[in-house]
Amino acid sequence: MQLITVAGSPSVGKTSVILRVAELLRQSGLKVGVAKFDALSTVDDELYAQKGIPVAVGLAGSLCPDHYFVSNVEDCLAWGERQGFDLLISESAGLCNRCSPHIDGVLAICVVDALAGVHTPKKIGPMLRLADLVVITKGDIVSQVEREVFAFHVRLANPGAQALFCNGITGQGATDIVQHIRAAAPTPSLDGSRLRFSMPAAVCPYCVGETAIGETHQRGNVKKMRFADLEAAR
Amino acid sequence: MSTALGTLPLVEVLDRHPAVADFVKVLGLPAAPAALTLAQWLDELPDEAFFDVGMERGQMLDHLQRLVEEVRAMESSADARIDSLTLIGGHDKQGRMELVELTFRAGDIVCIVGPTGSGKSRLLGDIECLAQGDTPTGRRVLINGREPTQARRYAPDRKMVAQLSQNMNFVVDLSVREFITMHARCRMVVEPAGMAETVIACANALTGEKFAPEVSVTQLSGGQTRALMIADAALLSASPVVLIDEIENAGVDRKRALELLAGGEKIVLISTHDPLLALRGARRIVIRNGGISEVISTSERERANLQRIEQIDAMLMGIRDRLRGGLRIEEELEWPN
Ligand SMILES: Nc1nc2c(ncn2[C@@H]2O[C@H](COP(=O)(O)OP(=O)(O)OP(=O)(O)O)[C@@H](O)[C@H]2O)c(=O)[nH]1
Ligand SMILES: [Mg+2]
Ligand SMILES: [Zn+2]
């Protein structure tokens, strides 16, 4: 079986693109399943189910969605094996720009949305920077010039990676994604695999339920903002 | 190779490679004493500085090196000049073979006609992605008589084919001048500001409603936007092939627009029923039921008719301009015969 991680900020079009890609993969006789990760809730499972694509859902709830993802991805792989999939696609919403579920040796796709504005690619961290393939959606809504400028910034944000446009609604561009997927290596196991980038580090009282505000509650891994006026006074 | 970049003084790296300088600036990494090399500077940064910007120490130098190489590759890749584009037929919705092979040359204008839903957009889509028998129609597209390389298919910022879609919204909130200058910079034009002025002047020549370079792109009317996008596609776009999904009669001088595009040695394909456009091309492709059913060469009689249609159109444009100027249209109109 082959695992593919698909990540992108909320509502960029991950599900739309995966549905198009899965349709093409299934036409060529492959069995495709999806593992959907989200924070609080999702209706993506219904979208996948409507198209007859088996889906497993994981909601991180109060946990950091990234930590939740790594702790569960092996179990997803095992589920995929049990179901006899040829391909398992994980869909996860990168909820902060620092998030990145990408794993060494596993095809990593980042979905970005041309509507986000031309400077967004600079701001997205490892999720975009360390992806193998960047898929740009919603190009149909913006002008040709903005598409070109956006793609240029994507290239600078992840130099050397492949990037392409895909329309999540019409599926234009999905065949190119399929080609990349078919060329990628299988994932027999994740035992000993490594994340491409470390997860957000946070061990402080707020992680475990503290809600009170004030200096005395700030212990452990605390980092303070710096203000220019105070810096100058020092 | 990465060592080479690392041994240069940091200031020199930042000075020589604006993309690296921009990257470092966006990350907000702390500044360094002038004497340090790039590698020394990175060595002295604490681990925390890397984690905070979403990088690992070991990934940084490699990333910067890739960035420098990518910019160099973009600069050196001469604009994709193409002489011809060949469309090899696939099949229609019923699986009937199309049995056509059409070759378009730089400067050609080709129109695509057919009822709504007949598959015109699909044809534009096939060309846009340089289909290789891998789309539902089974069509194939050759560049200069050959299958395009992977690198050419996947270069989203300098695609072989630019598609001017019906939707032309802007998300950026920039003035027209800033916006086009930004595009010119991405295209690594030597004088971005001068180029922007040229594009804007050209766009203004295409539309009855002139606009100033200082106006925000989000405030442009539909016609102004179209004019700007056409001028940009002709003068600044990386793509030698331009696909247009209808140029509505939104106050754009369509004849001039086509001349501008074709004059830039582009291959222009337009899906349209506008007689001014459809009769201007040397050929028009008729789509029925998802397939190419006929290719009509524009006849002499049609060309003669086009001239008359142009006269009528010019007259209408004149009336429109006068209406815009607050004038009355009361004289006996003399239509060309
Ligand atoms: N115009 C346009 N709309 C798109 C495109 N791709 C997706 N959309 C729309 O964008 C919305 C969000 O798409 P989804 O596929 O659900 O996005 P997502 O990234 O899976 O969202 P979450 O899983 O909730 O984070 C939907 O309304 C889609 O129809 C595109 O290429 N063009
Ligand atoms: Mg989704
Ligand atoms: Zn996170």
XYZ file of C-alpha atoms and ligand atoms in Angstrom:
605
model
C 0.000 0.000 0.000
C 1.015 3.568 -0.596
C 0.459 6.372 1.901
C 0.116 9.986 0.817
C -0.140 12.917 3.199
C -2.276 15.809 2.019
C -2.174 18.931 4.161
C -3.425 22.472 3.828
C -5.149 25.218 5.747
C -8.890 24.852 6.414
C -11.146 25.064 3.351
C -8.393 25.375 0.760
C -9.906 22.527 -1.253
C -8.176 19.389 0.010
C -11.277 17.226 -0.061
C -12.333 18.515 -3.477
C -8.931 17.693 -4.948
C -8.705 14.295 -3.246
C -12.160 13.365 -4.556
C -11.079 14.191 -8.112
C -7.815 12.357 -7.762
C -9.458 9.334 -6.127
C -11.985 9.143 -8.946
C -9.188 8.894 -11.511
C -7.235 6.385 -9.423
C -10.301 4.213 -9.057
C -10.963 4.360 -12.777
C -7.567 2.791 -13.251
C -8.566 -0.045 -10.929
C -6.922 1.032 -7.662
C -8.597 0.784 -4.288
C -8.416 4.116 -2.452
C -9.220 5.019 1.152
C -8.988 8.248 3.101
C -8.048 9.035 6.695
C -9.389 12.441 7.632
C -7.862 14.350 10.557
C -9.409 17.486 11.926
C -9.628 19.452 15.147
C -13.215 19.759 16.305
C -15.552 18.472 13.640
C -15.771 17.577 9.992
C -18.352 16.641 7.402
C -15.739 15.404 4.969
C -16.558 11.800 5.839
C -19.992 12.317 4.300
C -18.462 13.752 1.132
C -16.177 10.750 0.775
C -18.918 8.296 1.638
C -21.186 9.823 -1.027
C -18.562 8.906 -3.604
C -18.172 5.453 -2.133
C -14.716 6.091 -0.756
C -14.033 4.341 2.578
C -13.040 6.894 5.205
C -11.762 6.866 8.782
C -12.128 10.062 10.804
C -9.942 11.253 13.682
C -10.833 14.369 15.662
C -8.067 15.729 17.864
C -10.474 17.571 20.120
C -8.511 19.136 22.950
C -5.175 17.784 21.762
C -2.759 19.422 19.390
C -3.933 18.112 16.008
C -0.375 17.438 14.937
C 0.484 15.328 17.950
C -2.787 13.510 17.444
C -1.890 12.840 13.825
C 1.502 11.222 14.533
C 0.090 9.132 17.329
C -2.530 7.690 15.006
C -1.051 7.517 11.554
C 0.358 3.993 12.026
C -3.052 2.762 13.088
C -4.494 4.323 9.949
C -1.924 2.488 7.892
C -2.917 -0.776 9.577
C -6.593 -0.011 8.873
C -5.748 0.582 5.234
C -3.915 -2.745 5.054
C -6.883 -4.541 6.594
C -9.207 -2.932 4.056
C -6.930 -3.990 1.220
C -6.355 -0.472 -0.134
C -3.762 0.216 -2.786
C -3.638 3.801 -1.626
C -4.365 5.537 1.635
C -4.627 9.309 1.528
C -4.461 11.223 4.795
C -6.201 14.564 4.765
C -5.269 16.932 7.554
C -5.970 20.591 8.037
C -2.804 22.456 8.877
C -4.340 24.566 11.558
C -1.354 26.728 12.230
C 1.299 27.738 9.755
C 3.829 25.728 11.683
C 2.008 22.419 11.305
C 3.275 19.717 9.034
C 2.305 16.063 8.966
C 4.822 15.215 6.258
C 6.890 12.081 6.741
C 10.240 11.183 5.197
C 9.784 8.812 2.290
C 6.002 9.342 2.068
C 4.691 11.478 -0.792
C 3.813 14.818 0.773
C 1.261 17.078 -0.883
C 0.460 20.575 0.317
C -2.699 22.258 -0.960
C -2.723 26.041 -1.102
C -5.460 28.295 -2.283
C -4.813 31.069 -4.801
C -7.433 33.176 -3.056
C -5.207 33.420 -0.006
C -3.221 36.239 -1.555
C 0.197 36.308 -3.146
C 2.140 36.691 0.087
C 0.655 33.665 1.797
C 3.171 31.123 0.470
C 5.925 32.958 2.374
C 4.019 32.639 5.600
C 3.237 28.944 5.457
C 5.968 26.966 7.144
C 7.097 23.329 6.883
C 3.731 22.168 5.539
C 4.532 23.958 2.288
C 8.298 24.228 2.468
C 8.878 20.510 2.961
C 6.203 19.145 0.623
C 7.108 17.200 -2.519
C 4.190 18.496 -4.512
C 2.285 21.728 -4.097
C -1.255 21.863 -5.455
C -2.720 25.307 -6.036
C -6.523 25.464 -6.024
C -9.112 28.125 -6.859
C -7.025 29.539 -9.686
C -10.303 29.835 -11.591
C -11.448 32.650 -9.336
C -8.455 34.942 -9.692
C -6.931 36.628 -12.692
C -4.254 35.013 -14.816
C -1.690 37.520 -13.509
C -2.403 36.745 -9.905
C -2.136 33.039 -10.671
C 1.290 33.549 -12.195
C 2.499 35.732 -9.315
C 1.102 33.307 -6.744
C 2.809 30.346 -8.385
C 6.066 32.272 -8.485
C 5.889 32.790 -4.728
C 5.109 29.115 -4.221
C 8.244 28.270 -6.153
C 10.296 30.557 -3.939
C 8.730 29.125 -0.793
C 9.612 25.563 -1.764
C 12.344 25.822 -4.360
C 12.761 22.739 -6.489
C 9.424 21.161 -5.569
C 6.796 20.405 -8.172
C 3.845 22.740 -8.129
C 0.716 22.670 -10.214
C -2.767 24.080 -10.462
C -5.817 21.952 -9.859
C -9.403 23.106 -9.948
C -11.198 21.287 -7.150
C -14.554 21.764 -8.814
C -13.896 20.761 -12.425
C -10.928 18.520 -11.691
C -8.773 20.266 -14.278
C -5.197 19.396 -13.332
C -6.061 16.248 -11.345
C -4.489 13.959 -13.940
C -1.115 15.551 -13.262
C -1.446 14.858 -9.552
C -2.306 11.248 -10.336
C 0.911 10.930 -12.325
C 2.931 12.081 -9.335
C 1.102 9.696 -7.069
C 1.667 6.740 -9.333
C 5.375 7.525 -9.548
C 5.808 7.648 -5.751
C 7.144 4.820 -3.618
C 4.920 2.445 -1.609
C 4.820 2.625 2.189
C 5.161 -0.899 3.571
C 5.506 0.387 7.134
C 6.083 3.547 9.118
C 8.120 1.815 11.794
C 11.274 3.888 12.187
C 10.082 6.584 9.779
C 10.613 10.182 10.775
C 8.577 13.303 10.500
C 10.131 15.870 8.202
C 9.767 18.486 10.881
C 9.248 18.400 14.614
C 5.826 19.020 16.091
C 5.007 22.240 17.943
C 6.617 22.108 21.367
C 4.337 23.148 24.173
C 4.385 21.988 27.716
C 2.842 24.576 29.964
C -0.084 24.636 32.414
C -2.406 25.882 29.638
C -1.787 22.680 27.705
C -3.410 20.733 30.493
C -6.424 22.841 31.159
C -5.297 25.998 32.971
C -7.556 28.939 32.098
C -6.511 31.611 34.607
C -4.580 34.524 33.164
C -1.596 36.042 34.957
C 2.139 35.779 35.475
C 1.891 33.276 38.319
C 0.240 30.706 36.062
C 2.887 30.915 33.383
C 5.278 28.073 34.084
C 7.198 25.574 32.008
C 7.655 26.340 28.309
C 6.759 30.033 28.264
C 7.879 32.532 25.691
C 7.248 36.246 25.957
C 6.641 38.830 23.281
C 9.107 41.643 22.898
C 8.042 45.255 22.507
C 10.178 47.828 20.759
C 9.475 50.603 23.302
C 10.562 48.415 26.207
C 13.636 47.148 24.359
C 14.756 50.705 23.654
C 14.406 51.696 27.301
C 16.776 48.918 28.383
C 27.593 22.863 -3.673
C 25.924 24.100 -0.505
C 29.324 24.749 1.053
C 30.014 27.346 -1.636
C 27.111 29.509 -0.559
C 27.919 28.939 3.097
C 31.463 30.292 2.804
C 30.330 33.655 1.430
C 29.994 36.568 3.842
C 26.399 36.897 4.974
C 26.131 40.495 3.787
C 27.279 39.479 0.339
C 24.773 36.614 0.144
C 21.941 38.930 1.139
C 23.085 41.566 -1.275
C 23.543 39.249 -4.232
C 20.424 37.174 -3.696
C 17.357 39.287 -2.995
C 15.230 36.146 -2.704
C 17.413 34.918 0.164
C 17.327 38.352 1.794
C 13.552 38.362 1.546
C 13.302 34.841 2.966
C 15.525 35.721 5.941
C 13.574 38.905 6.501
C 10.203 37.151 6.488
C 11.506 34.602 8.989
C 12.630 37.480 11.183
C 15.917 35.828 12.139
C 18.190 37.978 14.302
C 20.769 40.093 12.462
C 24.443 39.206 12.577
C 27.796 41.001 12.804
C 28.961 41.993 9.345
C 32.060 39.812 9.262
C 30.343 36.421 9.520
C 29.949 34.009 6.632
C 26.500 32.572 6.013
C 27.516 29.224 7.524
C 29.057 30.882 10.592
C 25.944 32.943 11.113
C 23.736 29.854 10.926
C 26.077 27.994 13.290
C 25.781 30.712 15.879
C 21.993 30.862 15.833
C 20.438 28.943 18.727
C 18.342 25.844 17.913
C 15.330 27.701 19.189
C 15.687 30.336 16.469
C 15.325 27.620 13.828
C 12.395 25.899 15.486
C 10.593 29.162 15.910
C 10.679 29.807 12.182
C 9.724 26.252 11.289
C 13.064 24.958 10.029
C 15.637 22.556 11.281
C 19.247 23.641 11.421
C 20.287 21.040 8.874
C 17.535 22.080 6.450
C 18.406 25.752 6.359
C 21.556 25.929 4.275
C 20.114 23.379 1.862
C 16.927 25.396 1.539
C 18.840 28.609 0.833
C 20.977 26.845 -1.737
C 17.879 25.462 -3.474
C 16.395 28.932 -3.438
C 19.444 30.441 -5.129
C 19.398 27.689 -7.733
C 15.681 28.069 -8.366
C 16.026 31.804 -8.979
C 18.974 31.172 -11.271
C 16.957 28.574 -13.174
C 14.094 31.033 -13.566
C 16.416 33.742 -14.810
C 18.199 31.552 -17.305
C 15.228 29.668 -18.705
C 14.723 31.744 -21.796
C 11.074 32.435 -22.372
C 9.501 29.378 -23.869
C 9.436 30.329 -27.512
C 7.356 28.009 -29.550
C 6.784 27.833 -33.256
C 3.871 25.480 -33.358
C 1.263 23.684 -31.321
C -0.331 20.542 -32.691
C -3.663 19.162 -31.545
C -4.235 15.485 -32.247
C -7.879 14.451 -32.014
C -9.247 11.978 -29.505
C -12.915 11.093 -29.363
C -16.272 12.691 -28.600
C -18.740 11.793 -25.845
C -19.967 8.718 -27.744
C -16.420 7.526 -28.304
C -16.411 8.476 -32.021
C -12.887 9.266 -33.200
C -12.154 12.876 -34.046
C -9.705 12.092 -36.845
C -8.126 15.523 -36.972
C -4.635 16.803 -36.560
C -4.423 20.587 -36.412
C -1.234 22.609 -36.262
C -1.263 26.224 -35.089
C 1.683 28.570 -35.611
C 2.923 31.588 -33.662
C 0.699 34.543 -34.566
C -2.329 32.350 -35.393
C -5.767 33.164 -34.087
C -8.126 30.202 -33.852
C -11.731 30.381 -32.760
C -13.734 27.654 -31.142
C -17.481 27.693 -31.733
C -20.329 25.436 -30.674
C -23.404 25.398 -28.453
C -23.092 25.854 -24.697
C -22.144 22.592 -23.063
C -20.824 21.117 -26.306
C -17.282 20.805 -24.984
C -15.532 24.062 -25.855
C -14.150 24.490 -22.376
C -12.994 20.887 -22.393
C -10.984 21.584 -25.537
C -9.422 24.655 -23.933
C -8.761 22.528 -20.863
C -6.986 19.864 -22.931
C -4.726 22.471 -24.439
C -4.174 24.144 -21.102
C -2.822 20.989 -19.502
C -1.016 19.910 -22.682
C -3.024 16.675 -22.646
C -1.208 13.487 -23.543
C -4.109 11.109 -24.017
C -4.611 11.339 -20.250
C -7.831 13.378 -20.217
C -11.375 12.109 -20.844
C -11.212 13.104 -24.525
C -8.004 11.230 -25.251
C -6.618 14.218 -27.143
C -2.902 14.929 -27.402
C -1.018 18.188 -27.729
C 2.456 18.534 -29.223
C 4.782 21.509 -28.917
C 7.029 22.153 -31.889
C 5.947 18.754 -33.174
C 7.093 16.913 -30.061
C 5.658 15.751 -26.782
C 6.320 18.479 -24.186
C 8.850 17.624 -21.482
C 7.707 17.076 -17.906
C 9.501 20.262 -16.882
C 7.398 22.195 -19.363
C 4.168 20.655 -18.194
C 4.929 21.454 -14.570
C 6.115 25.025 -14.314
C 3.057 26.732 -12.892
C 4.491 30.231 -12.837
C 5.555 30.116 -16.455
C 3.116 27.834 -18.043
C 3.187 27.231 -21.731
C -0.464 28.109 -21.872
C -2.122 31.069 -20.175
C -5.868 30.946 -19.777
C -7.771 34.211 -19.464
C -10.836 32.924 -17.703
C -14.243 34.534 -17.431
C -13.562 35.207 -13.782
C -11.108 37.978 -13.279
C -11.265 38.880 -9.658
C -8.350 40.229 -7.721
C -7.517 39.263 -4.198
C -4.559 41.592 -3.848
C -5.346 45.124 -2.895
C -2.693 46.942 -4.898
C -2.720 49.766 -7.363
C -2.613 48.772 -11.014
C 0.969 50.026 -11.200
C 2.110 48.070 -8.147
C 0.330 44.958 -9.336
C 1.793 44.911 -12.843
C 5.230 45.886 -11.518
C 5.011 42.929 -9.176
C 4.208 40.668 -12.094
C 7.116 42.119 -14.062
C 9.435 41.385 -11.148
C 8.280 37.792 -11.019
C 9.014 37.585 -14.714
C 12.509 38.934 -13.967
C 12.047 41.818 -16.378
C 15.047 44.160 -16.300
C 12.999 47.321 -15.842
C 9.804 46.311 -14.057
C 8.520 49.861 -13.563
C 8.968 50.836 -17.208
C 7.317 47.622 -18.320
C 4.346 48.292 -16.072
C 3.831 51.717 -17.643
C 3.885 50.127 -21.105
C 1.328 47.478 -20.147
C -0.986 50.052 -18.577
C -0.765 52.355 -21.595
C -1.517 49.436 -23.848
C -4.519 48.416 -21.745
C -5.842 51.955 -21.884
C -5.617 51.848 -25.652
C -7.946 48.838 -25.589
C -10.700 50.305 -23.494
C -12.982 53.291 -23.795
C -12.897 53.852 -20.058
C -9.334 54.929 -19.306
C -7.881 54.300 -15.876
C -4.941 55.741 -13.963
C -2.018 53.619 -12.765
C -2.786 54.674 -9.213
C -6.268 53.159 -9.125
C -6.659 49.948 -7.113
C -7.089 46.799 -9.215
C -10.164 45.913 -7.207
C -11.855 49.094 -8.421
C -11.465 48.376 -12.136
C -14.609 47.716 -14.138
C -15.070 44.456 -16.013
C -13.925 46.005 -19.279
C -10.896 47.668 -17.720
C -9.893 44.423 -16.057
C -10.184 42.506 -19.327
C -8.149 45.141 -21.143
C -5.454 45.037 -18.478
C -5.293 41.245 -18.508
C -5.080 41.122 -22.290
C -2.309 43.726 -22.396
C -0.471 41.859 -19.675
C -0.874 38.528 -21.462
C 0.457 40.038 -24.671
C 3.433 41.883 -23.215
C 4.353 40.262 -19.960
C 3.004 36.742 -19.688
C 5.461 33.897 -19.947
C 3.054 31.886 -22.022
C 3.347 31.639 -25.789
C -0.167 30.232 -26.013
C -3.150 32.224 -24.791
C -6.613 30.757 -24.315
C -9.556 33.063 -23.989
C -13.001 32.063 -22.872
C -14.965 34.778 -24.678
C -14.103 38.477 -24.662
C -17.463 39.939 -23.799
C -18.336 43.215 -25.347
C -17.480 45.003 -22.135
C -16.074 48.088 -23.723
C -12.926 46.352 -24.960
C -11.665 47.011 -28.456
C -11.651 43.357 -29.447
C -10.010 43.846 -32.817
C -7.071 45.680 -31.317
C -6.868 43.184 -28.493
C -6.475 40.311 -30.940
C -3.942 42.202 -33.017
C -1.951 42.901 -29.892
C -1.932 39.256 -28.836
C -1.191 37.839 -32.267
C 1.452 40.500 -32.878
C 3.326 39.240 -29.836
C 3.854 35.990 -31.755
C 1.419 34.170 -29.524
C -0.938 31.441 -30.557
C -4.397 32.608 -29.534
C -7.382 30.306 -29.125
C -10.721 31.907 -28.324
C -13.984 30.300 -27.510
C -16.466 32.789 -28.904
C -19.543 33.486 -30.985
C -18.692 37.112 -31.474
C -18.574 37.588 -35.265
C -15.776 40.126 -34.917
C -13.592 37.512 -33.332
C -14.862 34.326 -34.931
C -14.382 35.621 -38.476
C -11.013 37.186 -37.742
C -9.197 33.889 -37.282
C -7.970 31.923 -40.261
C -9.867 28.898 -39.048
C -12.578 28.039 -36.616
C -13.112 24.776 -34.862
C -16.696 23.594 -34.547
C -17.472 21.517 -31.479
C -20.496 19.267 -31.234
C -21.274 16.629 -28.678
C -17.885 16.874 -26.995
C -15.911 16.403 -30.197
C -14.412 18.432 -33.017
C -16.955 17.981 -35.783
C -15.568 20.358 -38.369
C -12.801 22.854 -39.045
C -13.936 25.786 -41.183
C -11.437 27.989 -42.990
C -12.615 31.575 -43.145
C -13.669 32.227 -46.754
C -13.189 35.355 -48.880
C -16.880 36.150 -48.604
C -16.681 35.879 -44.828
C -13.697 38.214 -44.766
C -15.630 40.752 -46.786
C -18.516 40.441 -44.367
C -16.139 40.861 -41.471
C -15.156 44.265 -42.815
C -18.739 45.396 -42.790
C -19.331 43.986 -39.356
C -16.284 45.905 -38.171
C -17.697 49.130 -39.551
C -20.964 48.534 -37.767
C -19.101 47.719 -34.585
C -16.973 50.862 -34.847
C -20.134 52.853 -35.208
C -21.630 51.255 -32.114
C -18.431 51.901 -30.191
C -18.628 55.537 -31.231
C -22.199 55.774 -30.013
C -21.218 54.151 -26.752
C -18.411 56.665 -26.245
C -20.768 59.542 -26.916
C -23.315 58.173 -24.469
C -20.574 57.858 -21.884
C -19.691 61.486 -22.552
C -23.267 62.550 -21.831
C -24.203 63.330 -25.437
C -27.459 62.799 -27.341
C -27.790 60.368 -30.217
C -30.436 62.038 -32.356
C -29.065 62.285 -35.848
C -30.253 59.918 -38.585
C -27.842 56.960 -38.234
C -26.178 55.862 -41.468
C -25.410 52.178 -41.341
C -22.692 50.925 -43.673
C -24.143 48.872 -46.548
N -13.874 28.030 -7.325
C -13.252 26.999 -6.746
N -13.719 26.500 -5.589
C -13.086 25.456 -5.045
C -11.942 24.883 -5.645
N -11.537 23.859 -4.861
C -12.395 23.806 -3.826
N -13.334 24.757 -3.927
C -14.439 25.032 -2.966
O -13.883 25.395 -1.728
C -14.675 24.928 -0.648
C -13.854 24.124 0.342
O -13.401 22.948 -0.297
P -13.002 21.633 0.478
O -12.497 20.667 -0.523
O -14.078 21.182 1.388
O -11.800 22.178 1.364
P -10.930 21.395 2.457
O -9.549 21.925 2.375
O -11.094 19.932 2.310
O -11.623 21.901 3.803
P -11.465 21.297 5.289
O -11.258 19.834 5.173
O -12.734 21.652 5.984
O -10.280 22.009 5.887
C -15.788 24.123 -1.290
O -16.925 24.934 -1.367
C -15.261 23.808 -2.673
O -16.306 23.667 -3.605
C -11.454 25.451 -6.887
O -10.454 25.039 -7.479
N -12.164 26.505 -7.386
Mg -11.720 18.586 3.721
Zn 0.014 22.981 14.806
